[in-house]
CSV table of C-alpha atoms in Angstrom, one decimal:
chain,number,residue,atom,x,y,z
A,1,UNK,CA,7.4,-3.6,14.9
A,2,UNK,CA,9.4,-1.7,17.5
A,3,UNK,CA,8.4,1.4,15.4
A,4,UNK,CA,4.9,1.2,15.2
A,5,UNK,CA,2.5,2.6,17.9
A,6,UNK,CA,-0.2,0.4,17.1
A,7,UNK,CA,1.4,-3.2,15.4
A,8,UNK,CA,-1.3,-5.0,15.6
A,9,UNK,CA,-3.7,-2.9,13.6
A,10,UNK,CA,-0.3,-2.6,10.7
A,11,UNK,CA,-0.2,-6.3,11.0
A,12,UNK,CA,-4.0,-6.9,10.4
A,13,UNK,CA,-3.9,-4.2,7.6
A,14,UNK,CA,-1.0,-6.1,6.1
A,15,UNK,CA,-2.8,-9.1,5.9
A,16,UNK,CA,-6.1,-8.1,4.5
A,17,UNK,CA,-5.2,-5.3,2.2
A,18,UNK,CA,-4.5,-7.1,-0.8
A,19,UNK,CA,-7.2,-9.8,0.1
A,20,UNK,CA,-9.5,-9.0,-2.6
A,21,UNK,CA,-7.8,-8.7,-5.8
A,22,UNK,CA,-8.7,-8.7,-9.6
A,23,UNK,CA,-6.5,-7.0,-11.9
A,24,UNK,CA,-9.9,-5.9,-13.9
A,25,UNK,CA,-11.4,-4.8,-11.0
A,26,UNK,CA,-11.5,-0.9,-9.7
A,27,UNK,CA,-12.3,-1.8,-6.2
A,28,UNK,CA,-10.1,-3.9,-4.9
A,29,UNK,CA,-9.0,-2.0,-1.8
A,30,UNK,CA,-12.8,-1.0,-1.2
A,31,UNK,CA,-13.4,-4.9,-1.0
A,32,UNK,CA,-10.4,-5.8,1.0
A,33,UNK,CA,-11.3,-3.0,3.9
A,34,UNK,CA,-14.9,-4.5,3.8
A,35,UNK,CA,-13.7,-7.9,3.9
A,36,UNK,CA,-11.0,-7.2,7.2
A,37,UNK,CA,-14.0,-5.0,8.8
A,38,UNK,CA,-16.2,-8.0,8.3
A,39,UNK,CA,-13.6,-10.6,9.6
A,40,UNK,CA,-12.3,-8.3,12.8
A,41,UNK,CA,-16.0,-6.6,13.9
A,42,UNK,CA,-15.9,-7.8,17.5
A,43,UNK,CA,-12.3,-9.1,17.8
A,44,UNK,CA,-11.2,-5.6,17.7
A,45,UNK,CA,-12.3,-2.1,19.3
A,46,UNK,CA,-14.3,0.3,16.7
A,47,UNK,CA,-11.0,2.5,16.3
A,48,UNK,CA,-8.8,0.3,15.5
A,49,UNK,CA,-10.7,-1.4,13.0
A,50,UNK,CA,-11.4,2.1,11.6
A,51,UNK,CA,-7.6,2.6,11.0
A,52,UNK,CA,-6.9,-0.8,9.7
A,53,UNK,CA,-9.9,-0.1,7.1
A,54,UNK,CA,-8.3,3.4,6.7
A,55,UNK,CA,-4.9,2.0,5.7
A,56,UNK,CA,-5.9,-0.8,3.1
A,57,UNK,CA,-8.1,2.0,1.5
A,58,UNK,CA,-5.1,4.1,1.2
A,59,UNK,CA,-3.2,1.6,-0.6
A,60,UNK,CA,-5.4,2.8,-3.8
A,61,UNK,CA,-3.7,6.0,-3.8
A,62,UNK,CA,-0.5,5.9,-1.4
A,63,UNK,CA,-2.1,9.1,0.4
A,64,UNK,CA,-2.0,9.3,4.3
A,65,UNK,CA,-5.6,8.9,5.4
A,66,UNK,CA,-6.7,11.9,7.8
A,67,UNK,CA,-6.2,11.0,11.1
A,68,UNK,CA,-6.4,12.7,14.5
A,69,UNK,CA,-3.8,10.9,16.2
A,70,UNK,CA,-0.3,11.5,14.9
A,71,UNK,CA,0.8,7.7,16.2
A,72,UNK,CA,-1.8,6.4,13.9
A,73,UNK,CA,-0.8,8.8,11.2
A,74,UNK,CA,3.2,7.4,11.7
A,75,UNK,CA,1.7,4.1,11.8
A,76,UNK,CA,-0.4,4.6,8.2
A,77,UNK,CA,3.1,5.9,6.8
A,78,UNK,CA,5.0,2.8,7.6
A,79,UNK,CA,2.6,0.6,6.0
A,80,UNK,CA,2.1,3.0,2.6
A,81,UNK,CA,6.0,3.0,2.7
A,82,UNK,CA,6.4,-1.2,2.8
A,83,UNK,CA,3.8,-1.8,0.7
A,84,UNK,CA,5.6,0.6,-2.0
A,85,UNK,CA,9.4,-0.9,-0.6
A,86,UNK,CA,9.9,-2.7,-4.0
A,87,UNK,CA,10.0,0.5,-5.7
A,88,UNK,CA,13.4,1.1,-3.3
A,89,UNK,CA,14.8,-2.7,-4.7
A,90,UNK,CA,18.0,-3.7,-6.3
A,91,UNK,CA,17.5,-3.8,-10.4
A,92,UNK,CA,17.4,-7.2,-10.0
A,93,UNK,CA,14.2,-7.6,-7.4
A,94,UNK,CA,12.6,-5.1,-8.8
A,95,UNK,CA,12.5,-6.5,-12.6
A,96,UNK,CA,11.2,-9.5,-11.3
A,97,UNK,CA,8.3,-7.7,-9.3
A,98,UNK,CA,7.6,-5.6,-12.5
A,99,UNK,CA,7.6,-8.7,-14.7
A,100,UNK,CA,5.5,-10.3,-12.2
A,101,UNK,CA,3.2,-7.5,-12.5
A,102,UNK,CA,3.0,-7.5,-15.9
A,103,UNK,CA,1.9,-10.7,-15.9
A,104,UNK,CA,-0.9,-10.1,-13.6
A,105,UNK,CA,-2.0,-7.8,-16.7
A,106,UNK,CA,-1.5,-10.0,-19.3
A,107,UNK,CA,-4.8,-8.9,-20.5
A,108,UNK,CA,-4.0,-5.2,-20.9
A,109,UNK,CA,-2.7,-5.2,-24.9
A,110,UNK,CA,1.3,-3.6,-24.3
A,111,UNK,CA,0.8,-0.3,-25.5
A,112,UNK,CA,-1.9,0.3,-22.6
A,113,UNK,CA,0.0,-1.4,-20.4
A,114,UNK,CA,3.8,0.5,-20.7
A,115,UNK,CA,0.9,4.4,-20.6
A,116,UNK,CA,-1.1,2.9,-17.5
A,117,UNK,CA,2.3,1.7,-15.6
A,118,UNK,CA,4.3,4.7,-16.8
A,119,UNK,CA,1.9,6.9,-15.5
A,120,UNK,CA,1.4,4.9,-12.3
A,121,UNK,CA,5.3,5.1,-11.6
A,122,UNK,CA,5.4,8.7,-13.0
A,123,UNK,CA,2.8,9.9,-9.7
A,124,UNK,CA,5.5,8.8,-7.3
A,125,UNK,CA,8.4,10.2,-9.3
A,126,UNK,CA,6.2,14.1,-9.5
A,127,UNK,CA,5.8,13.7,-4.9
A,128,UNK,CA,8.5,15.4,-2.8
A,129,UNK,CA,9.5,12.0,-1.6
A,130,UNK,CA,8.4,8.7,-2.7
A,131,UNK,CA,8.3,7.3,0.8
A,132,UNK,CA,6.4,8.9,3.9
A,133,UNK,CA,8.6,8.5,6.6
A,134,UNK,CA,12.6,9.3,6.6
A,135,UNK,CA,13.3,5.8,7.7
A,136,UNK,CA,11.9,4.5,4.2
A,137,UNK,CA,12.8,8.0,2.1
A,138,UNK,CA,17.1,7.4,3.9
A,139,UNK,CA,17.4,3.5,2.9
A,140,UNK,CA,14.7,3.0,-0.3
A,141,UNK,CA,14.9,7.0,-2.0
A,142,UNK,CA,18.9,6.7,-3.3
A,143,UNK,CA,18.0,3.9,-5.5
C-alpha cells in the first residue's frame, strides 16, 4: 500500500476485476470494468473511476493503459504485476494455480487447452520482463 499513489483506486480495481467471469466468455474484463463503473459512479471522482476501469481492462492483455499521470501509470503496473505474481511462485503454488486453472477449462478438449495456455504463457516469456515494475521483475523474474 505504502507504494501506491492512489491505493484506493488499486484496491477497488482488485476487487472488481475479476467480478464478471465465464471461462467461455471473451468479455470478461469489459464486464467487470462496467460492473465497478456501475457500483462506484458517485462514490468516487470521474478520474479515479476512470483508472480503476482502465486497470481491470488491462488485465485482458497485461499492457499498461495510457495514462498521463506517471503515479497512475506506477500504480497500473503494481496491480498488472500482482495479478500476474503466481507466475513468480514456488513449483509447488504454482502447479496448484495451473491445475486450478485447468479445471476452470474443463470444457476446452486437452489438446486446445496445452496450444491456448502454451501460447498464453509463451506472450510473457517473448516481453523484456514479465513484470512491470523492478520491485515484481527483482523478487518474482529469478523463478
Amino acid at each position: 500500500r505504502t507504494l501506491l499513489d492512489d491505493p484506493e483506486a488499486v484496491e477497488a480495481a482488485i476487487w472488481f476485476h475479476d467480478a464478471i467471469y465465464d471461462s467461455r466468455a471473451k468479455d470478461n474484463e469489459a464486464q467487470s470494468a462496467a460492473l465497478a463503473e456501475q457500483k462506484l459512479a458517485g462514490r468516487t471522482d470521474a478520474g479515479r473511476l476512470s483508472r480503476v476501469s482502465a486497470m481491470i481492462l488491462a488485465t485482458a492483455t497485461h499492457q499498461l493503459p495510457l495514462f498521463d499521470d506517471a503515479a497512475a501509470t506506477r500504480d497500473a503496473s503494481l496491480f498488472l504485476d500482482m495479478d500476474l505474481s503466481i507466475l513468480g511462485a514456488d513449483a509447488v503454488a504454482f502447479d496448484a494455480y495451473e491445475r486450478a486453472v485447468r479445471r476452470e477449462y474443463g470444457w476446452v478438449e486437452e489438446p486446445m487447452w496445452r496450444a491456448g495456455r502454451g501460447a498464453v504463457l509463451k506472450t510473457f516469456l517473448a516481453r523484456p520482463h514479465i513484470f512491470h515494475t523492478q520491485e515484481f521483475q527483482q523478487r518474482f523474474e529469478p523463478q
